C-alpha atoms as a PDB file:
ATOM      1  CA  MET A   1       6.000 -15.517  -1.006  1.00  0.00           C
ATOM      2  CA  LEU A   2       7.292 -14.023   2.173  1.00  0.00           C
ATOM      3  CA  LEU A   3       5.626 -15.387   5.291  1.00  0.00           C
ATOM      4  CA  PRO A   4       6.281 -14.502   8.936  1.00  0.00           C
ATOM      5  CA  SER A   5       8.355 -16.964  10.947  1.00  0.00           C
ATOM      6  CA  CYS A   6       7.110 -16.026  14.426  1.00  0.00           C
ATOM      7  CA  GLU A   7       3.587 -15.986  15.861  1.00  0.00           C
ATOM      8  CA  LYS A   8       3.748 -12.309  16.866  1.00  0.00           C
ATOM      9  CA  ALA A   9       4.484 -11.258  13.265  1.00  0.00           C
ATOM     10  CA  ALA A  10       1.834 -13.652  11.918  1.00  0.00           C
ATOM     11  CA  ARG A  11      -0.804 -12.068  14.153  1.00  0.00           C
ATOM     12  CA  ARG A  12       0.337  -8.540  13.277  1.00  0.00           C
ATOM     13  CA  THR A  13       0.281  -9.173   9.511  1.00  0.00           C
ATOM     14  CA  ALA A  14      -2.638 -11.653   9.497  1.00  0.00           C
ATOM     15  CA  LEU A  15      -0.528 -13.961   7.331  1.00  0.00           C
ATOM     16  CA  PRO A  16      -0.017 -17.707   7.750  1.00  0.00           C
ATOM     17  CA  LEU A  17       2.909 -18.648   9.968  1.00  0.00           C
ATOM     18  CA  HIS A  18       5.767 -20.271   8.080  1.00  0.00           C
ATOM     19  CA  ARG A  19       6.610 -23.447   9.958  1.00  0.00           C
ATOM     20  CA  GLY A  20       9.865 -24.498   8.374  1.00  0.00           C
ATOM     21  CA  PRO A  21      11.403 -25.841   5.187  1.00  0.00           C
ATOM     22  CA  HIS A  22       9.512 -27.862   2.612  1.00  0.00           C
ATOM     23  CA  GLN A  23      12.156 -30.111   1.074  1.00  0.00           C
ATOM     24  CA  ASP A  24      10.325 -31.189  -2.089  1.00  0.00           C
ATOM     25  CA  TYR A  25       9.173 -27.648  -2.867  1.00  0.00           C
ATOM     26  CA  ASN A  26      12.639 -26.219  -2.166  1.00  0.00           C
ATOM     27  CA  ALA A  27      14.266 -28.855  -4.380  1.00  0.00           C
ATOM     28  CA  MET A  28      11.873 -28.066  -7.228  1.00  0.00           C
ATOM     29  CA  VAL A  29      12.521 -24.308  -6.946  1.00  0.00           C
ATOM     30  CA  ILE A  30      16.289 -24.843  -6.774  1.00  0.00           C
ATOM     31  CA  ASN A  31      16.082 -27.065  -9.872  1.00  0.00           C
ATOM     32  CA  ARG A  32      14.054 -24.510 -11.853  1.00  0.00           C
ATOM     33  CA  VAL A  33      16.319 -21.618 -10.841  1.00  0.00           C
ATOM     34  CA  GLY A  34      19.317 -23.767 -11.789  1.00  0.00           C
ATOM     35  CA  ASP A  35      17.827 -24.322 -15.244  1.00  0.00           C
ATOM     36  CA  ILE A  36      17.322 -20.572 -15.670  1.00  0.00           C
ATOM     37  CA  GLU A  37      20.901 -19.918 -14.569  1.00  0.00           C
ATOM     38  CA  ALA A  38      22.253 -22.550 -16.968  1.00  0.00           C
ATOM     39  CA  LEU A  39      20.462 -20.890 -19.896  1.00  0.00           C
ATOM     40  CA  TRP A  40      21.772 -17.499 -18.775  1.00  0.00           C
ATOM     41  CA  GLN A  41      25.335 -18.875 -18.710  1.00  0.00           C
ATOM     42  CA  ILE A  42      25.001 -19.951 -22.347  1.00  0.00           C
ATOM     43  CA  ARG A  43      23.141 -16.886 -23.615  1.00  0.00           C
ATOM     44  CA  ARG A  44      25.368 -14.306 -21.929  1.00  0.00           C
ATOM     45  CA  LYS A  45      28.288 -15.250 -24.165  1.00  0.00           C
ATOM     46  CA  SER A  46      26.533 -13.778 -27.187  1.00  0.00           C
ATOM     47  CA  ASP A  47      24.518 -10.947 -25.564  1.00  0.00           C
ATOM     48  CA  CYS A  48      25.020 -10.385 -21.859  1.00  0.00           C
ATOM     49  CA  ASP A  49      22.349  -7.690 -21.464  1.00  0.00           C
ATOM     50  CA  ALA A  50      19.665  -9.660 -23.301  1.00  0.00           C
ATOM     51  CA  ALA A  51      20.602 -12.803 -21.380  1.00  0.00           C
ATOM     52  CA  GLY A  52      20.194 -10.950 -18.090  1.00  0.00           C
ATOM     53  CA  GLN A  53      16.840  -9.522 -19.115  1.00  0.00           C
ATOM     54  CA  ASP A  54      15.655 -12.962 -20.245  1.00  0.00           C
ATOM     55  CA  ALA A  55      16.772 -14.546 -16.970  1.00  0.00           C
ATOM     56  CA  ILE A  56      14.953 -11.898 -14.933  1.00  0.00           C
ATOM     57  CA  ALA A  57      11.803 -12.411 -17.008  1.00  0.00           C
ATOM     58  CA  GLU A  58      12.017 -16.184 -16.516  1.00  0.00           C
ATOM     59  CA  LEU A  59      12.536 -15.785 -12.763  1.00  0.00           C
ATOM     60  CA  ARG A  60       9.527 -13.468 -12.560  1.00  0.00           C
ATOM     61  CA  LEU A  61       7.432 -15.969 -14.502  1.00  0.00           C
ATOM     62  CA  LEU A  62       8.538 -18.737 -12.134  1.00  0.00           C
ATOM     63  CA  GLN A  63       7.653 -16.549  -9.145  1.00  0.00           C
ATOM     64  CA  LYS A  64       4.231 -15.727 -10.615  1.00  0.00           C
ATOM     65  CA  THR A  65       3.519 -19.382 -11.408  1.00  0.00           C
ATOM     66  CA  LEU A  66       4.515 -20.558  -7.936  1.00  0.00           C
ATOM     67  CA  ARG A  67       2.419 -17.833  -6.295  1.00  0.00           C
ATOM     68  CA  LYS A  68      -0.568 -18.778  -8.453  1.00  0.00           C
ATOM     69  CA  GLN A  69      -0.224 -22.433  -7.460  1.00  0.00           C
ATOM     70  CA  LEU A  70       0.157 -21.610  -3.773  1.00  0.00           C
ATOM     71  CA  LEU A  71      -2.942 -19.406  -3.813  1.00  0.00           C
ATOM     72  CA  ASP A  72      -5.073 -21.670  -6.033  1.00  0.00           C
ATOM     73  CA  GLU A  73      -8.503 -21.787  -4.410  1.00  0.00           C
ATOM     74  CA  ALA A  74      -9.227 -25.128  -6.081  1.00  0.00           C
ATOM     75  CA  ARG A  75      -6.332 -26.618  -4.079  1.00  0.00           C
ATOM     76  CA  PRO A  76      -6.275 -24.702  -0.795  1.00  0.00           C
ATOM     77  CA  ILE A  77      -3.274 -25.045   1.461  1.00  0.00           C
ATOM     78  CA  ARG A  78      -4.157 -26.654   4.747  1.00  0.00           C
ATOM     79  CA  LEU A  79      -2.713 -24.601   7.559  1.00  0.00           C
ATOM     80  CA  ASN A  80      -1.538 -26.072  10.822  1.00  0.00           C
ATOM     81  CA  ARG A  81      -4.465 -26.019  13.265  1.00  0.00           C
ATOM     82  CA  LYS A  82      -2.416 -23.792  15.605  1.00  0.00           C
ATOM     83  CA  ASN A  83      -1.730 -21.222  12.888  1.00  0.00           C
ATOM     84  CA  PRO A  84      -2.839 -17.759  14.035  1.00  0.00           C
ATOM     85  CA  ALA A  85      -3.845 -16.624  10.544  1.00  0.00           C
ATOM     86  CA  GLY A  86      -7.480 -16.666   9.522  1.00  0.00           C
ATOM     87  CA  GLN A  87      -8.966 -17.888   6.256  1.00  0.00           C
ATOM     88  CA  GLY A  88      -9.844 -15.734   3.251  1.00  0.00           C
ATOM     89  CA  ILE A  89      -6.889 -13.361   3.537  1.00  0.00           C
ATOM     90  CA  ASP A  90      -6.129 -11.068   0.584  1.00  0.00           C
ATOM     91  CA  PHE A  91      -2.440 -11.333  -0.369  1.00  0.00           C
ATOM     92  CA  SER A  92      -2.507  -8.681  -3.108  1.00  0.00           C
ATOM     93  CA  GLU A  93      -0.682  -6.064  -0.999  1.00  0.00           C
ATOM     94  CA  LEU A  94       1.984  -8.577   0.031  1.00  0.00           C
ATOM     95  CA  ASP A  95       2.373  -9.686  -3.586  1.00  0.00           C
ATOM     96  CA  ALA A  96       2.851  -6.068  -4.678  1.00  0.00           C
ATOM     97  CA  LEU A  97       5.505  -5.543  -1.994  1.00  0.00           C
ATOM     98  CA  ALA A  98       7.320  -8.716  -3.042  1.00  0.00           C
ATOM     99  CA  ASP A  99       7.240  -7.564  -6.674  1.00  0.00           C
ATOM    100  CA  ASP A 100       8.683  -4.183  -5.627  1.00  0.00           C
ATOM    101  CA  LEU A 101      11.465  -5.911  -3.680  1.00  0.00           C
ATOM    102  CA  TRP A 102      12.180  -8.184  -6.635  1.00  0.00           C
ATOM    103  CA  ALA A 103      12.374  -5.233  -9.040  1.00  0.00           C
ATOM    104  CA  ALA A 104      14.646  -3.288  -6.686  1.00  0.00           C
ATOM    105  CA  ALA A 105      17.016  -6.262  -6.420  1.00  0.00           C
ATOM    106  CA  ALA A 106      17.271  -6.692 -10.201  1.00  0.00           C
END
């Protein structure tokens, strides 16, 4: 998910303000992406195109899973009390833009 890093942008987009790195989350994502890359390294020796397509599919699945967990209403994320974003914001447009960016970068 892409979140604004300054209050002005957070107010303009009505998205939560990103307040810095999250070491455990970042480590988990780095680990999962590393696993996907390791499989790609092995698979590309026999079929480079298929390996690339598989890796992209796995990265998209990881992205979808992480987004689903972050937006899970059963486990809401507690925002900093100074966060300018309101509650109940629909992220579907942002998700679609992120998917478009992801597809364009593939």
